[in-house]
PDB file of C-alpha atoms in Angstrom:
ATOM      1  CA  MET A   1       4.938  -5.475  49.134  1.00 74.00           C
ATOM      2  CA  LEU A   2       2.746  -7.851  47.128  1.00 76.00           C
ATOM      3  CA  ARG A   3       0.229  -5.048  46.520  1.00 80.00           C
ATOM      4  CA  LEU A   4       2.992  -2.769  45.182  1.00 73.00           C
ATOM      5  CA  PHE A   5       4.190  -5.554  42.874  1.00 72.00           C
ATOM      6  CA  ILE A   6       0.663  -6.134  41.499  1.00 80.00           C
ATOM      7  CA  ILE A   7       0.184  -2.392  40.897  1.00 78.00           C
ATOM      8  CA  ALA A   8       3.529  -2.160  39.099  1.00 71.00           C
ATOM      9  CA  ILE A   9       2.728  -5.144  36.861  1.00 76.00           C
ATOM     10  CA  THR A  10      -0.716  -3.674  36.064  1.00 74.00           C
ATOM     11  CA  LEU A  11       0.780  -0.294  35.143  1.00 67.00           C
ATOM     12  CA  VAL A  12       3.402  -1.891  32.909  1.00 66.00           C
ATOM     13  CA  GLY A  13       0.735  -3.999  31.226  1.00 66.00           C
ATOM     14  CA  LEU A  14      -1.548  -1.032  30.619  1.00 61.00           C
ATOM     15  CA  SER A  15       1.260   1.153  29.310  1.00 62.00           C
ATOM     16  CA  ALA A  16       2.223  -1.527  26.782  1.00 60.00           C
ATOM     17  CA  CYS A  17      -1.175  -1.083  25.115  1.00 59.00           C
ATOM     18  CA  THR A  18      -0.184   2.289  23.688  1.00 53.00           C
ATOM     19  CA  ILE A  19       3.439   1.628  22.778  1.00 52.00           C
ATOM     20  CA  GLY A  20       4.218   1.244  19.087  1.00 54.00           C
ATOM     21  CA  LYS A  21       0.844   2.136  17.588  1.00 55.00           C
ATOM     22  CA  ARG A  22       0.934   1.345  13.896  1.00 56.00           C
ATOM     23  CA  THR A  23      -1.188   3.835  12.008  1.00 58.00           C
ATOM     24  CA  LEU A  24      -1.077   1.791   8.793  1.00 57.00           C
ATOM     25  CA  HIS A  25      -2.861  -1.026  10.612  1.00 63.00           C
ATOM     26  CA  ASP A  26      -5.485   1.231  12.183  1.00 62.00           C
ATOM     27  CA  PHE A  27      -8.950   0.211  10.955  1.00 61.00           C
ATOM     28  CA  SER A  28     -10.756   3.193  12.458  1.00 63.00           C
ATOM     29  CA  GLY A  29     -10.627   5.099   9.170  1.00 60.00           C
ATOM     30  CA  GLU A  30      -9.456   8.290  10.853  1.00 63.00           C
ATOM     31  CA  THR A  31      -6.196   8.430   8.884  1.00 62.00           C
ATOM     32  CA  ALA A  32      -5.845   9.099   5.184  1.00 64.00           C
ATOM     33  CA  GLY A  33      -3.106   6.482   4.908  1.00 62.00           C
ATOM     34  CA  PRO A  34       0.232   6.776   3.193  1.00 60.00           C
ATOM     35  CA  ASP A  35       0.744   8.743   0.018  1.00 64.00           C
ATOM     36  CA  GLU A  36       2.819   6.375  -2.072  1.00 61.00           C
ATOM     37  CA  PHE A  37       3.537   9.091  -4.640  1.00 59.00           C
ATOM     38  CA  SER A  38       4.887  11.655  -2.182  1.00 62.00           C
ATOM     39  CA  VAL A  39       8.398  10.205  -2.401  1.00 61.00           C
ATOM     40  CA  MET A  40       8.619  10.283  -6.192  1.00 61.00           C
ATOM     41  CA  PRO A  41      11.581  12.424  -7.187  1.00 63.00           C
ATOM     42  CA  SER A  42      10.943  15.416  -9.402  1.00 66.00           C
ATOM     43  CA  ARG A  43      13.126  17.815 -11.288  1.00 69.00           C
ATOM     44  CA  PRO A  44      14.307  20.934  -9.461  1.00 74.00           C
ATOM     45  CA  LEU A  45      12.058  23.970  -9.598  1.00 74.00           C
ATOM     46  CA  GLU A  46      13.149  26.752 -11.922  1.00 76.00           C
ATOM     47  CA  MET A  47      12.750  30.464 -11.343  1.00 81.00           C
ATOM     48  CA  PRO A  48      11.082  32.191 -14.317  1.00 80.00           C
ATOM     49  CA  ALA A  49      13.005  35.009 -15.956  1.00 83.00           C
ATOM     50  CA  ASP A  50      10.126  37.461 -15.458  1.00 85.00           C
ATOM     51  CA  LEU A  51       7.770  37.007 -12.478  1.00 84.00           C
ATOM     52  CA  ASN A  52       5.202  39.306 -14.099  1.00 85.00           C
ATOM     53  CA  VAL A  53       4.774  36.931 -17.053  1.00 83.00           C
ATOM     54  CA  LEU A  54       3.966  33.512 -15.643  1.00 80.00           C
ATOM     55  CA  PRO A  55       2.643  30.615 -17.728  1.00 76.00           C
ATOM     56  CA  THR A  56      -1.079  29.946 -17.511  1.00 79.00           C
ATOM     57  CA  PRO A  57      -1.864  26.824 -15.451  1.00 78.00           C
ATOM     58  CA  THR A  58      -3.224  23.887 -17.416  1.00 76.00           C
ATOM     59  CA  PRO A  59      -5.236  21.575 -15.134  1.00 76.00           C
ATOM     60  CA  GLY A  60      -4.442  17.999 -16.042  1.00 70.00           C
ATOM     61  CA  GLY A  61      -1.689  19.163 -18.393  1.00 70.00           C
ATOM     62  CA  SER A  62       2.064  19.177 -18.093  1.00 70.00           C
ATOM     63  CA  ASN A  63       4.194  21.552 -16.062  1.00 70.00           C
ATOM     64  CA  LEU A  64       7.745  22.826 -16.300  1.00 67.00           C
ATOM     65  CA  THR A  65       9.224  20.440 -13.714  1.00 69.00           C
ATOM     66  CA  ASP A  66       7.372  17.329 -14.865  1.00 69.00           C
ATOM     67  CA  ALA A  67       6.744  17.704 -18.586  1.00 70.00           C
ATOM     68  CA  ASN A  68       5.995  14.040 -19.291  1.00 76.00           C
ATOM     69  CA  PRO A  69       5.039  12.250 -16.068  1.00 74.00           C
ATOM     70  CA  MET A  70       3.699   9.106 -17.758  1.00 76.00           C
ATOM     71  CA  ALA A  71       6.935   8.466 -19.696  1.00 80.00           C
ATOM     72  CA  ASP A  72       9.014   9.279 -16.604  1.00 79.00           C
ATOM     73  CA  ALA A  73       7.032   6.732 -14.562  1.00 79.00           C
ATOM     74  CA  ILE A  74       7.444   4.080 -17.275  1.00 81.00           C
ATOM     75  CA  VAL A  75      11.212   4.651 -17.362  1.00 81.00           C
ATOM     76  CA  ALA A  76      11.391   4.539 -13.529  1.00 79.00           C
ATOM     77  CA  LEU A  77       9.658   1.137 -13.586  1.00 81.00           C
ATOM     78  CA  GLY A  78      12.055  -0.183 -16.230  1.00 80.00           C
ATOM     79  CA  GLY A  79       9.754   0.076 -19.239  1.00 81.00           C
ATOM     80  CA  ASN A  80      10.080   1.591 -22.678  1.00 81.00           C
ATOM     81  CA  PRO A  81       8.160   4.874 -23.013  1.00 79.00           C
ATOM     82  CA  ALA A  82       8.259   4.580 -26.820  1.00 77.00           C
ATOM     83  CA  ALA A  83       5.963   1.523 -26.581  1.00 71.00           C
ATOM     84  CA  VAL A  84       3.118   3.693 -25.275  1.00 66.00           C
ATOM     85  CA  GLN A  85       0.844   5.041 -27.978  1.00 63.00           C
ATOM     86  CA  GLY A  86      -1.889   6.980 -26.243  1.00 66.00           C
ATOM     87  CA  ALA A  87      -3.210   5.961 -22.835  1.00 69.00           C
ATOM     88  CA  ILE A  88      -2.713   2.190 -23.242  1.00 74.00           C
ATOM     89  CA  PRO A  89       0.376   0.523 -24.738  1.00 71.00           C
ATOM     90  CA  ALA A  90      -0.380  -1.213 -28.023  1.00 74.00           C
ATOM     91  CA  ALA A  91       1.006  -4.497 -26.661  1.00 78.00           C
ATOM     92  CA  ASP A  92      -1.592  -4.450 -23.857  1.00 81.00           C
ATOM     93  CA  THR A  93      -4.782  -4.123 -25.943  1.00 83.00           C
ATOM     94  CA  ALA A  94      -5.412  -7.904 -25.947  1.00 89.00           C
ATOM     95  CA  LEU A  95      -4.866  -8.038 -22.191  1.00 88.00           C
ATOM     96  CA  LEU A  96      -7.228  -5.121 -21.647  1.00 86.00           C
ATOM     97  CA  ALA A  97      -9.892  -6.712 -23.853  1.00 89.00           C
ATOM     98  CA  HIS A  98      -9.629  -9.949 -21.849  1.00 92.00           C
ATOM     99  CA  VAL A  99      -9.858  -8.122 -18.510  1.00 88.00           C
ATOM    100  CA  ASN A 100     -12.901  -6.112 -19.643  1.00 89.00           C
ATOM    101  CA  ARG A 101     -14.744  -9.112 -21.131  1.00 91.00           C
ATOM    102  CA  ASN A 102     -17.255  -9.221 -18.237  1.00 90.00           C
ATOM    103  CA  GLY A 103     -17.624  -5.465 -17.947  1.00 88.00           C
ATOM    104  CA  VAL A 104     -16.182  -2.990 -15.491  1.00 85.00           C
ATOM    105  CA  SER A 105     -17.632  -1.534 -12.330  1.00 86.00           C
ATOM    106  CA  PRO A 106     -17.400   2.262 -12.154  1.00 85.00           C
ATOM    107  CA  ASN A 107     -17.546   2.057  -8.327  1.00 90.00           C
ATOM    108  CA  ILE A 108     -14.869  -0.604  -7.919  1.00 90.00           C
ATOM    109  CA  ARG A 109     -12.943   1.284  -5.227  1.00 90.00           C
ATOM    110  CA  ALA A 110     -16.022   1.869  -3.069  1.00 91.00           C
ATOM    111  CA  ASP A 111     -17.209  -1.713  -3.614  1.00 93.00           C
ATOM    112  CA  LEU A 112     -13.840  -3.169  -2.614  1.00 92.00           C
ATOM    113  CA  ALA A 113     -13.581  -0.885   0.426  1.00 90.00           C
ATOM    114  CA  GLU A 114     -17.014  -2.023   1.618  1.00 92.00           C
ATOM    115  CA  GLU A 115     -16.206  -5.692   0.990  1.00 92.00           C
ATOM    116  CA  ASP A 116     -12.874  -5.356   2.824  1.00 88.00           C
ATOM    117  CA  ALA A 117     -14.582  -3.664   5.787  1.00 86.00           C
ATOM    118  CA  ARG A 118     -17.034  -6.590   6.045  1.00 87.00           C
ATOM    119  CA  PHE A 119     -14.133  -9.070   5.802  1.00 86.00           C
ATOM    120  CA  ARG A 120     -12.214  -7.315   8.589  1.00 82.00           C
ATOM    121  CA  ARG A 121     -15.302  -7.143  10.831  1.00 81.00           C
ATOM    122  CA  ARG A 122     -15.847 -10.904  10.432  1.00 81.00           C
ATOM    123  CA  ARG A 123     -12.190 -11.730  11.060  1.00 78.00           C
ATOM    124  CA  THR A 124     -11.674  -9.488  14.078  1.00 75.00           C
ATOM    125  CA  ALA A 125     -15.066  -9.649  15.789  1.00 72.00           C
ATOM    126  CA  GLY A 126     -15.550 -11.111  19.216  1.00 68.00           C
ATOM    127  CA  PRO A 127     -14.640 -10.414  22.815  1.00 64.00           C
ATOM    128  CA  PHE A 128     -11.071 -10.281  24.071  1.00 63.00           C
ATOM    129  CA  ARG A 129      -9.573  -9.611  20.661  1.00 62.00           C
ATOM    130  CA  GLY A 130      -6.607  -7.434  21.587  1.00 62.00           C
ATOM    131  CA  GLY A 131      -3.393  -6.995  19.673  1.00 62.00           C
ATOM    132  CA  ASP A 132      -2.795  -6.000  16.084  1.00 67.00           C
ATOM    133  CA  ARG A 133      -6.111  -6.428  14.268  1.00 74.00           C
ATOM    134  CA  TYR A 134      -4.445  -5.986  10.868  1.00 76.00           C
ATOM    135  CA  PHE A 135      -2.285  -9.113  11.171  1.00 76.00           C
ATOM    136  CA  ARG A 136      -5.163 -11.064  12.689  1.00 77.00           C
ATOM    137  CA  ALA A 137      -7.514 -10.144   9.821  1.00 80.00           C
ATOM    138  CA  TYR A 138      -5.089 -10.894   7.009  1.00 83.00           C
ATOM    139  CA  ALA A 139      -3.045 -13.738   8.549  1.00 81.00           C
ATOM    140  CA  GLY A 140      -4.371 -16.270   6.040  1.00 83.00           C
ATOM    141  CA  GLN A 141      -3.232 -14.110   3.129  1.00 85.00           C
ATOM    142  CA  ALA A 142       0.340 -13.499   4.285  1.00 84.00           C
ATOM    143  CA  LEU A 143       3.278 -14.943   2.344  1.00 85.00           C
ATOM    144  CA  ASP A 144       6.283 -16.521   3.960  1.00 83.00           C
ATOM    145  CA  ALA A 145       9.121 -14.792   2.081  1.00 82.00           C
ATOM    146  CA  GLN A 146      11.709 -17.467   2.884  1.00 84.00           C
ATOM    147  CA  SER A 147       9.557 -20.394   1.724  1.00 86.00           C
ATOM    148  CA  GLU A 148       8.530 -18.504  -1.432  1.00 87.00           C
ATOM    149  CA  MET A 149      12.172 -17.851  -2.230  1.00 87.00           C
ATOM    150  CA  ASP A 150      12.977 -21.525  -1.723  1.00 87.00           C
ATOM    151  CA  ARG A 151      10.006 -22.552  -3.883  1.00 91.00           C
ATOM    152  CA  PHE A 152      11.088 -20.270  -6.730  1.00 90.00           C
ATOM    153  CA  ARG A 153      14.706 -21.415  -6.523  1.00 89.00           C
ATOM    154  CA  ASN A 154      13.607 -25.075  -6.587  1.00 93.00           C
ATOM    155  CA  ILE A 155      11.749 -24.584  -9.881  1.00 94.00           C
ATOM    156  CA  GLY A 156      14.721 -22.785 -11.437  1.00 92.00           C
ATOM    157  CA  VAL A 157      13.757 -19.122 -11.086  1.00 89.00           C
ATOM    158  CA  GLN A 158      16.755 -16.941 -10.339  1.00 86.00           C
ATOM    159  CA  VAL A 159      16.228 -15.003  -7.120  1.00 82.00           C
ATOM    160  CA  PRO A 160      18.945 -12.333  -7.064  1.00 77.00           C
ATOM    161  CA  SER A 161      18.427 -11.218  -3.492  1.00 74.00           C
ATOM    162  CA  ALA A 162      17.008 -13.065  -0.570  1.00 72.00           C
ATOM    163  CA  PRO A 163      15.063 -11.598   2.316  1.00 64.00           C
ATOM    164  CA  PRO A 164      16.801 -11.836   5.668  1.00 69.00           C
ATOM    165  CA  ALA A 165      16.091 -15.110   7.476  1.00 67.00           C
ATOM    166  CA  GLN A 166      13.711 -14.677  10.382  1.00 61.00           C
TER     167      GLN A 166
END
């Protein structure tokens, strides 16, 4: 009877290792990750009057369903599309000059990915390191939503909605 109990406990313990795999926290690099723009709403497709005369595609240009994507994105984020003159809003030129004062790295994405991989290896290395490696690696960078809300309210910032208490 004891042997059957030990086998049952072992099987339950081993099966728990595969339950609830979180692909966003998978560091193996086998997944492409989420596409944050795949949920952006677009206008309905329209059927052309004559299928034999279709418009010529313009790579990088506008299309019939999304004629002005930059202005649409600015409006969706609560901004004023009229403030944009060219690629950078006129009000942001001083900010951009300040950010670029030390130069820009053309390989910033690759550099940050490599630096993050080294950080995660340091934080999650070692024997007997089971569990969610994502939370273990970034635990020191996590915010406590409730305490942040309290901190902001104490200094007079209006917080219209509060996260649910844990």
